[in-house]
Short mmCIF file of C-alpha atoms and ligand atoms in Angstrom, two decimals:
data_model
loop_
_atom_site.label_atom_id
_atom_site.label_comp_id
_atom_site.label_asym_id
_atom_site.label_seq_id
_atom_site.Cartn_x
_atom_site.Cartn_y
_atom_site.Cartn_z
CA MET U 1296 11.68 -5.93 16.92
CA GLU U 1297 10.05 -5.56 20.32
CA ARG U 1298 6.71 -4.40 19.03
CA PHE U 1299 4.82 -6.03 16.21
CA SER U 1300 1.51 -5.40 14.50
CA THR U 1301 -0.20 -6.82 11.43
CA ASP U 1302 -1.46 -3.34 10.49
CA GLU U 1303 -0.21 -1.68 7.34
CA SER U 1304 0.55 1.43 9.38
CA PHE U 1305 3.15 -0.57 11.33
CA ALA U 1306 4.95 -1.49 8.08
CA ALA U 1307 4.89 2.20 7.15
CA GLU U 1308 6.38 3.05 10.54
CA LEU U 1309 9.23 0.57 10.00
CA ASP U 1310 9.89 2.07 6.56
CA ALA U 1311 9.97 5.58 7.97
CA ALA U 1312 12.61 4.51 10.51
CA ASP U 1313 14.74 2.61 7.94
CA PRO U 1314 18.12 4.27 7.32
CA LEU U 1315 18.62 2.24 4.10
CA ALA U 1316 15.30 3.25 2.54
CA PRO U 1317 16.92 5.84 0.20
CA PHE U 1318 18.86 3.05 -1.55
CA ARG U 1319 15.64 1.89 -3.22
CA ALA U 1320 15.97 4.79 -5.67
CA ARG U 1321 19.34 3.42 -6.84
CA PHE U 1322 17.75 0.33 -8.42
CA HIS U 1323 15.79 -0.57 -11.50
CA GLY U 1324 13.24 -3.36 -11.39
CA PRO U 1325 10.34 -4.77 -13.35
CA PRO U 1326 7.67 -2.03 -13.14
CA GLY U 1327 4.68 -2.73 -10.94
CA THR U 1328 6.22 -5.68 -9.18
CA ILE U 1329 7.28 -6.58 -5.66
CA TYR U 1330 10.57 -8.28 -6.34
CA LEU U 1331 11.53 -10.82 -3.68
CA LEU U 1332 14.24 -12.79 -5.44
CA GLY U 1333 17.43 -10.91 -4.63
CA ASN U 1334 18.83 -14.28 -3.53
CA SER U 1335 18.45 -15.64 -7.04
CA LEU U 1336 19.11 -12.66 -9.30
CA GLY U 1337 19.71 -9.30 -7.66
CA LEU U 1338 18.26 -6.17 -9.28
CA PRO U 1339 20.36 -3.88 -11.49
CA SER U 1340 21.54 -0.68 -9.83
CA LEU U 1341 21.99 2.58 -11.71
CA ASP U 1342 25.62 2.30 -10.63
CA ALA U 1343 26.04 -1.08 -12.33
CA GLU U 1344 24.41 0.25 -15.48
CA ALA U 1345 26.71 3.28 -15.53
CA ALA U 1346 29.81 1.14 -14.94
CA VAL U 1347 28.97 -1.10 -17.90
CA ALA U 1348 28.33 1.93 -20.13
CA ARG U 1349 31.71 3.29 -19.06
CA ALA U 1350 33.48 0.02 -19.83
CA MET U 1351 31.87 0.03 -23.28
CA GLN U 1352 33.05 3.57 -23.83
CA GLN U 1353 36.59 2.67 -22.81
CA TRP U 1354 36.56 -0.35 -25.10
CA ARG U 1355 35.46 1.99 -27.91
CA GLU U 1356 38.07 4.62 -27.17
CA LEU U 1357 41.03 2.56 -25.98
CA ALA U 1358 40.57 -0.92 -27.49
CA ILE U 1359 43.57 -3.01 -26.43
CA GLY U 1360 44.92 -0.01 -24.51
CA GLY U 1361 42.16 -0.51 -21.96
CA TRP U 1362 44.09 -3.35 -20.29
CA LEU U 1363 46.44 -0.77 -18.82
CA ASP U 1364 44.87 2.63 -19.42
CA ALA U 1365 41.19 2.14 -18.64
CA ASP U 1366 39.93 3.46 -15.34
CA PRO U 1367 40.03 1.08 -13.53
CA PRO U 1368 42.64 -0.80 -15.65
CA TRP U 1369 41.29 -4.13 -16.91
CA PHE U 1370 44.51 -6.04 -16.28
CA TRP U 1371 44.09 -5.78 -12.48
CA LEU U 1372 40.28 -5.54 -12.36
CA ALA U 1373 39.71 -9.08 -11.03
CA GLU U 1374 42.13 -8.45 -8.15
CA THR U 1375 40.75 -4.97 -7.49
CA LEU U 1376 37.18 -6.24 -7.23
CA GLY U 1377 38.36 -9.16 -5.09
CA ALA U 1378 40.08 -6.79 -2.69
CA ARG U 1379 36.86 -4.81 -2.30
CA ALA U 1380 34.67 -7.88 -1.88
CA ALA U 1381 37.10 -9.21 0.75
CA ALA U 1382 35.65 -6.71 3.21
CA LEU U 1383 32.24 -8.39 2.92
CA VAL U 1384 33.59 -11.76 4.07
CA GLY U 1385 36.34 -10.82 6.54
CA ALA U 1386 39.32 -11.62 4.33
CA ALA U 1387 42.51 -9.77 3.49
CA PRO U 1388 42.39 -7.92 0.14
CA ASP U 1389 44.69 -10.36 -1.67
CA GLU U 1390 42.80 -13.45 -0.48
CA VAL U 1391 39.81 -12.82 -2.77
CA VAL U 1392 39.57 -12.53 -6.54
CA CYS U 1393 36.63 -11.96 -8.87
CA THR U 1394 36.81 -14.74 -11.42
CA GLY U 1395 35.07 -17.67 -13.09
CA THR U 1396 31.67 -18.86 -11.95
CA THR U 1397 30.61 -20.54 -8.75
CA THR U 1398 30.58 -24.11 -10.01
CA TYR U 1399 33.77 -23.57 -11.96
CA ASN U 1400 35.49 -22.14 -8.88
CA ILE U 1401 34.37 -25.15 -6.84
CA HIS U 1402 36.09 -27.36 -9.41
CA SER U 1403 39.23 -25.27 -9.26
CA LEU U 1404 39.44 -25.22 -5.45
CA VAL U 1405 38.48 -28.85 -4.96
CA ALA U 1406 41.17 -29.72 -7.53
CA THR U 1407 43.53 -27.73 -5.30
CA PHE U 1408 42.55 -29.05 -1.87
CA TYR U 1409 41.25 -32.58 -2.44
CA ARG U 1410 44.23 -34.91 -2.18
CA PRO U 1411 42.88 -38.36 -1.37
CA ALA U 1412 45.61 -40.51 0.20
CA GLY U 1413 45.73 -43.57 2.43
CA ARG U 1414 42.52 -43.84 4.42
CA ARG U 1415 41.59 -40.20 3.81
CA THR U 1416 39.71 -40.37 0.53
CA ARG U 1417 36.23 -39.00 1.20
CA ILE U 1418 34.58 -35.64 0.75
CA LEU U 1419 32.07 -34.44 3.33
CA GLY U 1420 29.13 -32.43 2.00
CA CYS U 1421 25.58 -31.50 2.90
CA ALA U 1422 22.69 -33.44 1.37
CA LEU U 1423 20.63 -30.23 1.26
CA GLU U 1424 23.28 -28.32 -0.68
CA PHE U 1425 22.41 -26.81 -4.06
CA PRO U 1426 22.86 -29.72 -6.50
CA THR U 1427 25.52 -28.17 -8.72
CA ASP U 1428 27.98 -28.29 -5.81
CA LEU U 1429 27.30 -32.00 -5.41
CA TYR U 1430 27.63 -32.63 -9.14
CA ALA U 1431 31.03 -30.95 -9.05
CA LEU U 1432 32.14 -32.98 -6.02
CA CYS U 1433 31.09 -36.27 -7.65
CA SER U 1434 33.01 -35.51 -10.81
CA GLN U 1435 36.11 -34.47 -8.84
CA ILE U 1436 35.99 -37.77 -6.95
CA ALA U 1437 35.59 -39.67 -10.21
CA LEU U 1438 38.63 -37.86 -11.67
CA HIS U 1439 40.69 -39.60 -8.99
CA GLY U 1440 39.35 -42.97 -10.15
CA LEU U 1441 37.17 -43.28 -7.03
CA ASP U 1442 33.47 -44.09 -6.75
CA PRO U 1443 31.38 -41.03 -5.79
CA ALA U 1444 28.65 -43.25 -4.31
CA GLU U 1445 31.15 -44.36 -1.71
CA HIS U 1446 33.39 -41.32 -1.37
CA LEU U 1447 30.90 -38.46 -1.19
CA VAL U 1448 29.52 -38.51 2.37
CA LEU U 1449 26.40 -36.37 2.73
CA VAL U 1450 24.89 -35.20 6.01
CA GLY U 1451 21.16 -34.50 5.87
CA ALA U 1452 18.66 -32.63 8.02
CA ALA U 1453 17.18 -33.62 11.36
CA GLU U 1454 13.41 -34.11 11.83
CA ASP U 1455 12.70 -30.39 11.89
CA GLY U 1456 14.28 -29.92 8.45
CA LEU U 1457 17.35 -28.14 9.85
CA VAL U 1458 20.94 -29.33 9.59
CA ARG U 1459 22.72 -29.87 12.90
CA GLU U 1460 26.30 -28.69 13.19
CA GLU U 1461 27.02 -31.63 15.53
CA ASP U 1462 25.94 -34.05 12.79
CA LEU U 1463 28.31 -32.40 10.32
CA ILE U 1464 31.12 -32.53 12.88
CA ALA U 1465 30.37 -36.20 13.60
CA GLY U 1466 30.85 -36.73 9.85
CA MET U 1467 34.40 -35.33 10.01
CA THR U 1468 36.03 -38.73 10.43
CA GLU U 1469 39.56 -39.91 9.69
CA GLU U 1470 38.40 -40.98 6.26
CA VAL U 1471 37.51 -37.42 5.22
CA ALA U 1472 40.03 -35.62 3.01
CA LEU U 1473 37.96 -32.48 2.37
CA ALA U 1474 34.74 -30.78 3.44
CA LEU U 1475 32.64 -28.42 1.32
CA LEU U 1476 29.56 -26.98 3.01
CA PRO U 1477 27.05 -24.20 2.43
CA ALA U 1478 27.09 -21.14 4.68
CA VAL U 1479 23.35 -20.61 4.10
CA LEU U 1480 21.18 -23.44 2.80
CA TYR U 1481 19.50 -22.43 -0.43
CA ARG U 1482 16.09 -23.88 0.34
CA SER U 1483 15.44 -23.30 4.05
CA GLY U 1484 17.59 -20.20 4.49
CA GLN U 1485 19.33 -21.77 7.51
CA LEU U 1486 22.69 -20.17 8.35
CA LEU U 1487 25.25 -22.72 9.55
CA ASP U 1488 27.75 -21.90 12.27
CA VAL U 1489 30.69 -21.46 9.90
CA ALA U 1490 33.14 -20.62 12.70
CA ARG U 1491 32.35 -23.76 14.69
CA LEU U 1492 32.54 -26.01 11.62
CA ALA U 1493 35.83 -24.48 10.48
CA VAL U 1494 37.40 -24.93 13.91
CA ALA U 1495 36.20 -28.55 14.12
CA ALA U 1496 37.58 -29.34 10.65
CA GLY U 1497 40.88 -27.63 11.48
CA GLU U 1498 41.28 -29.71 14.66
CA ARG U 1499 40.82 -32.86 12.58
CA GLY U 1500 43.24 -31.83 9.83
CA ILE U 1501 40.48 -31.58 7.23
CA PRO U 1502 40.63 -28.69 4.74
CA ILE U 1503 37.20 -27.01 4.70
CA GLY U 1504 35.58 -24.77 2.14
CA PHE U 1505 32.26 -22.93 2.15
CA ASP U 1506 29.87 -22.00 -0.60
CA CYS U 1507 28.72 -18.53 0.45
CA SER U 1508 26.47 -17.93 -2.58
CA HIS U 1509 23.45 -17.39 -0.33
CA SER U 1510 25.25 -15.35 2.30
CA ALA U 1511 27.80 -13.08 0.60
CA GLY U 1512 26.50 -9.52 0.54
CA VAL U 1513 23.80 -10.07 3.15
CA VAL U 1514 25.49 -11.96 6.02
CA PRO U 1515 28.92 -10.75 7.17
CA HIS U 1516 31.57 -13.46 7.50
CA ARG U 1517 34.99 -13.57 9.14
CA LEU U 1518 36.63 -16.19 6.97
CA ASP U 1519 40.16 -15.34 8.12
CA ALA U 1520 39.41 -15.25 11.82
CA TRP U 1521 37.45 -18.50 11.63
CA GLY U 1522 40.24 -20.39 9.85
CA VAL U 1523 38.26 -21.28 6.72
CA ASP U 1524 40.57 -22.71 4.05
CA PHE U 1525 38.69 -21.64 0.92
CA ALA U 1526 35.34 -20.28 -0.19
CA VAL U 1527 33.31 -19.43 -3.28
CA TRP U 1528 30.27 -17.28 -3.93
CA CYS U 1529 28.48 -15.90 -6.92
CA GLY U 1530 28.23 -12.33 -8.12
CA TYR U 1531 24.60 -12.22 -9.19
CA LYS U 1532 22.62 -12.92 -6.01
CA TYR U 1533 22.88 -10.44 -3.12
CA LEU U 1534 25.84 -8.81 -4.89
CA ASN U 1535 23.56 -7.68 -7.74
CA GLY U 1536 26.28 -8.15 -10.39
CA GLY U 1537 23.92 -9.25 -13.19
CA PRO U 1538 22.85 -12.55 -14.79
CA GLY U 1539 25.80 -14.95 -14.95
CA ALA U 1540 28.08 -12.33 -13.39
CA PRO U 1541 31.69 -13.29 -12.64
CA ALA U 1542 31.96 -15.01 -9.26
CA PHE U 1543 34.42 -14.81 -6.37
CA LEU U 1544 36.81 -17.16 -4.67
CA TYR U 1545 38.73 -16.95 -1.40
CA VAL U 1546 41.94 -18.77 -0.58
CA ALA U 1547 43.45 -18.38 2.92
CA ARG U 1548 46.92 -16.87 2.82
CA ARG U 1549 48.56 -19.93 4.38
CA HIS U 1550 47.72 -21.83 1.16
CA PHE U 1551 49.16 -19.35 -1.34
CA GLU U 1552 52.32 -21.41 -1.89
CA ARG U 1553 50.37 -24.52 -2.76
CA GLY U 1554 49.21 -23.05 -6.08
CA PRO U 1555 46.13 -23.81 -8.16
CA GLY U 1556 44.95 -27.30 -9.03
CA LEU U 1557 43.88 -25.95 -12.41
CA ALA U 1558 46.31 -23.48 -13.94
CA GLY U 1559 45.88 -20.82 -16.60
CA TRP U 1560 47.83 -17.80 -17.75
CA PHE U 1561 45.85 -15.22 -15.76
CA GLY U 1562 47.03 -16.95 -12.59
CA CYS U 1563 50.65 -16.06 -13.42
CA VAL U 1564 52.70 -13.62 -11.39
CA LYS U 1565 51.43 -10.41 -12.96
CA GLU U 1566 54.85 -8.95 -13.72
CA ARG U 1567 55.84 -12.10 -15.66
CA GLN U 1568 52.58 -12.99 -17.37
CA PHE U 1569 53.54 -11.28 -20.61
CA ASP U 1570 56.96 -12.91 -20.71
CA LEU U 1571 54.83 -15.77 -22.06
CA ALA U 1572 57.31 -18.23 -20.60
CA PRO U 1573 56.54 -21.95 -20.94
CA ASP U 1574 56.86 -22.48 -17.16
CA PHE U 1575 53.94 -21.40 -14.98
CA GLU U 1576 54.66 -19.40 -11.85
CA HIS U 1577 51.47 -18.68 -9.94
CA ALA U 1578 50.77 -15.38 -8.20
CA ARG U 1579 51.01 -15.70 -4.40
CA SER U 1580 47.48 -14.41 -3.90
CA ALA U 1581 43.94 -15.54 -4.69
CA GLY U 1582 44.70 -14.09 -8.12
CA GLY U 1583 46.88 -17.16 -8.72
CA TRP U 1584 43.66 -19.19 -8.98
CA GLN U 1585 42.45 -17.29 -12.06
CA VAL U 1586 42.52 -19.22 -15.29
CA SER U 1587 41.45 -17.00 -18.16
CA SER U 1588 41.15 -13.37 -19.19
CA PRO U 1589 38.51 -11.68 -17.06
CA GLY U 1590 35.25 -10.77 -18.83
CA ILE U 1591 35.48 -7.03 -18.46
CA LEU U 1592 31.89 -6.10 -19.29
CA GLY U 1593 30.57 -8.52 -16.68
CA ALA U 1594 33.16 -7.38 -14.17
CA ALA U 1595 32.17 -3.76 -14.80
CA ALA U 1596 28.63 -4.49 -13.63
CA VAL U 1597 30.06 -6.08 -10.48
CA ASP U 1598 32.20 -2.99 -9.96
CA GLY U 1599 29.16 -0.69 -10.01
CA ALA U 1600 27.05 -3.09 -7.95
CA LEU U 1601 29.73 -3.40 -5.25
CA ARG U 1602 29.87 0.36 -4.87
CA VAL U 1603 26.27 0.38 -3.65
CA LEU U 1604 26.93 -2.38 -1.12
CA GLU U 1605 30.02 -0.59 0.13
CA GLU U 1606 28.06 2.61 0.70
CA ALA U 1607 25.40 0.76 2.66
CA GLY U 1608 27.95 -1.30 4.64
CA ILE U 1609 27.63 -5.01 5.33
CA GLU U 1610 26.73 -4.59 9.01
CA ARG U 1611 23.82 -2.28 8.20
CA LEU U 1612 22.73 -4.60 5.39
CA ARG U 1613 22.63 -7.53 7.80
CA GLU U 1614 20.75 -5.52 10.38
CA LYS U 1615 18.03 -4.50 7.93
CA SER U 1616 17.90 -7.94 6.35
CA LEU U 1617 17.22 -9.48 9.77
CA ARG U 1618 14.49 -6.94 10.45
CA LEU U 1619 12.87 -7.67 7.09
CA THR U 1620 12.97 -11.44 7.55
CA GLU U 1621 11.76 -11.19 11.15
CA TYR U 1622 8.87 -8.99 10.08
CA LEU U 1623 7.97 -11.41 7.29
CA ILE U 1624 8.16 -14.43 9.60
CA ARG U 1625 5.94 -12.79 12.20
CA LEU U 1626 3.47 -11.71 9.56
CA ALA U 1627 3.41 -15.22 8.09
CA ASP U 1628 2.83 -16.72 11.55
CA ALA U 1629 -0.01 -14.31 12.20
CA ARG U 1630 -1.67 -14.23 8.78
CA LEU U 1631 -0.71 -17.33 6.80
CA ALA U 1632 -0.53 -20.21 9.27
CA ASP U 1633 -4.21 -21.01 9.85
CA ALA U 1634 -6.58 -22.72 7.41
CA PRO U 1635 -7.18 -22.20 4.57
CA TYR U 1636 -3.70 -20.66 4.14
CA GLY U 1637 -1.72 -23.45 5.80
CA PHE U 1638 1.83 -22.11 5.45
CA ARG U 1639 4.62 -23.05 7.82
CA VAL U 1640 7.81 -21.02 8.24
CA ALA U 1641 10.72 -23.38 7.48
CA THR U 1642 13.45 -20.82 8.19
CA PRO U 1643 15.02 -20.64 11.66
CA ARG U 1644 13.53 -17.95 13.88
CA ASP U 1645 16.83 -17.51 15.72
CA PRO U 1646 18.56 -14.62 13.89
CA ALA U 1647 21.95 -16.25 14.47
CA ARG U 1648 20.80 -19.21 12.37
CA ARG U 1649 19.03 -17.26 9.62
CA GLY U 1650 20.36 -16.11 6.26
CA GLY U 1651 18.69 -13.54 4.02
CA HIS U 1652 15.56 -15.29 2.80
CA VAL U 1653 12.43 -16.87 4.22
CA ALA U 1654 11.07 -20.24 3.15
CA LEU U 1655 7.38 -20.96 3.53
CA THR U 1656 6.16 -24.51 3.05
CA ARG U 1657 2.67 -25.76 2.30
CA ALA U 1658 1.49 -29.34 1.97
CA ALA U 1659 -0.20 -28.72 -1.39
CA ASP U 1660 -0.14 -26.32 -4.33
CA ALA U 1661 2.96 -24.28 -3.47
CA LEU U 1662 3.99 -24.16 -7.14
CA ARG U 1663 0.59 -22.93 -8.33
CA ILE U 1664 0.39 -20.35 -5.55
CA LYS U 1665 3.82 -19.03 -6.49
CA GLU U 1666 2.61 -18.72 -10.09
CA ALA U 1667 -0.63 -16.96 -9.09
CA LEU U 1668 1.50 -14.52 -7.10
CA ARG U 1669 3.72 -13.88 -10.10
CA ARG U 1670 0.67 -12.92 -12.15
CA ARG U 1671 -0.13 -10.37 -9.47
CA GLY U 1672 3.42 -9.01 -9.70
CA VAL U 1673 4.80 -10.60 -6.53
CA ILE U 1674 8.00 -12.35 -7.53
CA GLY U 1675 9.12 -15.24 -5.34
CA ASP U 1676 10.16 -18.72 -6.41
CA PHE U 1677 9.31 -22.36 -5.87
CA ARG U 1678 11.69 -25.06 -4.77
CA PRO U 1679 10.46 -28.64 -4.90
CA PRO U 1680 8.64 -30.20 -3.29
CA ASP U 1681 6.70 -27.69 -1.19
CA THR U 1682 8.64 -24.46 -0.69
CA ILE U 1683 8.06 -20.86 -1.71
CA ARG U 1684 11.05 -18.59 -1.09
CA PHE U 1685 10.94 -14.86 -0.52
CA ALA U 1686 14.18 -12.93 -0.33
CA PRO U 1687 13.73 -9.31 0.66
CA SER U 1688 16.72 -7.22 -0.43
CA PRO U 1689 17.93 -4.88 2.30
CA LEU U 1690 18.74 -2.36 -0.44
CA SER U 1691 15.50 -2.38 -2.39
CA THR U 1692 12.69 -4.04 -0.42
CA SER U 1693 10.46 -2.11 1.95
CA PHE U 1694 8.44 -3.41 4.88
CA ARG U 1695 5.33 -2.30 3.01
CA ASP U 1696 6.39 -4.55 0.10
CA LEU U 1697 6.32 -7.49 2.51
CA TYR U 1698 3.00 -6.42 3.94
CA ALA U 1699 1.57 -6.29 0.40
CA ALA U 1700 3.12 -9.65 -0.59
CA VAL U 1701 1.38 -11.35 2.33
CA ARG U 1702 -1.89 -9.61 1.50
CA HIS U 1703 -1.63 -10.86 -2.11
CA LEU U 1704 -0.89 -14.36 -0.88
CA ARG U 1705 -4.05 -14.37 1.22
CA GLU U 1706 -6.10 -12.97 -1.65
CA VAL U 1707 -4.83 -15.67 -4.02
CA ILE U 1708 -6.02 -18.36 -1.64
CA ASP U 1709 -9.25 -16.56 -0.66
CA GLY U 1710 -10.22 -16.38 -4.33
CA GLY U 1711 -8.91 -19.83 -5.26
CA GLU U 1712 -6.83 -18.14 -8.01
CA HIS U 1713 -4.13 -20.79 -7.85
CA LEU U 1714 -6.65 -23.56 -8.54
CA ARG U 1715 -7.20 -22.14 -12.01
CA ILE U 1716 -3.50 -22.35 -12.88
CA ASP U 1717 -1.99 -25.20 -14.84
CA PRO U 1718 0.40 -26.92 -12.43
CA GLN U 1719 3.18 -27.22 -15.06
CA ARG U 1720 6.53 -25.73 -14.15
CA ARG U 1721 8.17 -23.26 -16.48
CA ALA U 1722 11.78 -23.94 -17.49
CA VAL U 1723 13.09 -21.43 -14.95
CA SER U 1724 11.08 -21.25 -11.79
C1 LIG D 302 23.56 -19.87 -6.90
C2 LIG D 302 24.40 -21.01 -6.50
C3 LIG D 302 25.29 -21.58 -7.40
C4 LIG D 302 25.34 -21.09 -8.82
O1 LIG D 302 26.22 -21.76 -9.60
P1 LIG D 302 26.72 -21.14 -10.99
O2 LIG D 302 27.91 -21.92 -11.27
O3 LIG D 302 26.93 -19.68 -10.76
O4 LIG D 302 25.61 -21.33 -11.98
C5 LIG D 302 26.10 -22.61 -6.95
N1 LIG D 302 26.01 -23.06 -5.68
C6 LIG D 302 25.15 -22.53 -4.78
C7 LIG D 302 25.09 -23.05 -3.40
C8 LIG D 302 24.32 -21.49 -5.17
O5 LIG D 302 23.47 -20.97 -4.30
#
């Protein structure tokens, strides 16, 4: 963005030049709101809604017959969706499957790749990672009879709040048996250099996995080319698959023989699954890491949602996402930094280090300001202790939405609206 202006007419100009603007009409959303939480729960598309209605109809009309005769057939749906999502992350079609949930898939893949032996007993993680990932890692360590306090090694942020790749690499010692890191950090929106970290881990013989929950669908990856061993991401953030949607996992082809650490009948070689034999033979694909029957109604929503992303194309999504976040950062610098607003942009300004959302921090009252905004119909969220996150969706957010969100934010503070709000957090914030 060479030019920049704080005028509303400039936002309108950016909207007029936006090739993805027509996608807005493909989404529902809470009426009268500016929805900036696509990184937490993406909006429902008309396509997702239609796909669920269709799955219901096929359940009605085909019942059990739907496993083979539905369109698309339910028996292969997890693999089919995985093959389509593979294009978003630079994987081969059979290296991705739509299954489980993010935390569950972390358990399954850590159970596969974490083999503490000799001096190599530790797991390397990031202290700023979303806590569920760390909970899962601690319990996996404990399952091996080891002490998580000693065996989970966490690398934190430098002074500026950002995580340094060199610090993570310095943590890849001869005592590390596995690394699990975020691609984009959930609070700051920092994008790590996945390629560099994967190469460094590979050189040290450490299997490395990435949680791409905050990047899949908005930041293109090249998991194969970078030599990543495994990855997980959820279906309900930028993928817009619906609340609690089935998630995704990636296993690099070179690990197919190894087989899942946690086995279940849907991981069987497809042709033999209904032999119902007592011995388990896993499919030589990411599908081998499935455990249970796929939830077809949830997967149907993902099917419809993916169609919209495919039409837009991941490169165009990234391009628009970067323009939206750059516009928001520049507007925040110009209009929210000085007193009495006092916001600081905590997200990297370098586009190569930025995911899909923008974090604004403020020394006091961030939670109450977020709540005052919500009452005005501007939906962001609060992450303790001092962060408000805004995630513009490249499919459904306009530049004018961001202009208006910043205007509302100033008006909240100008009028002291937040000071009249009870500082209690709601159960989901
Ligand atoms: C959203 C998110 C999750 C979600 O976990 P679920 O198991 O789907 O509830 C996990 N990890 C990260 C990093 C996330 O951003």
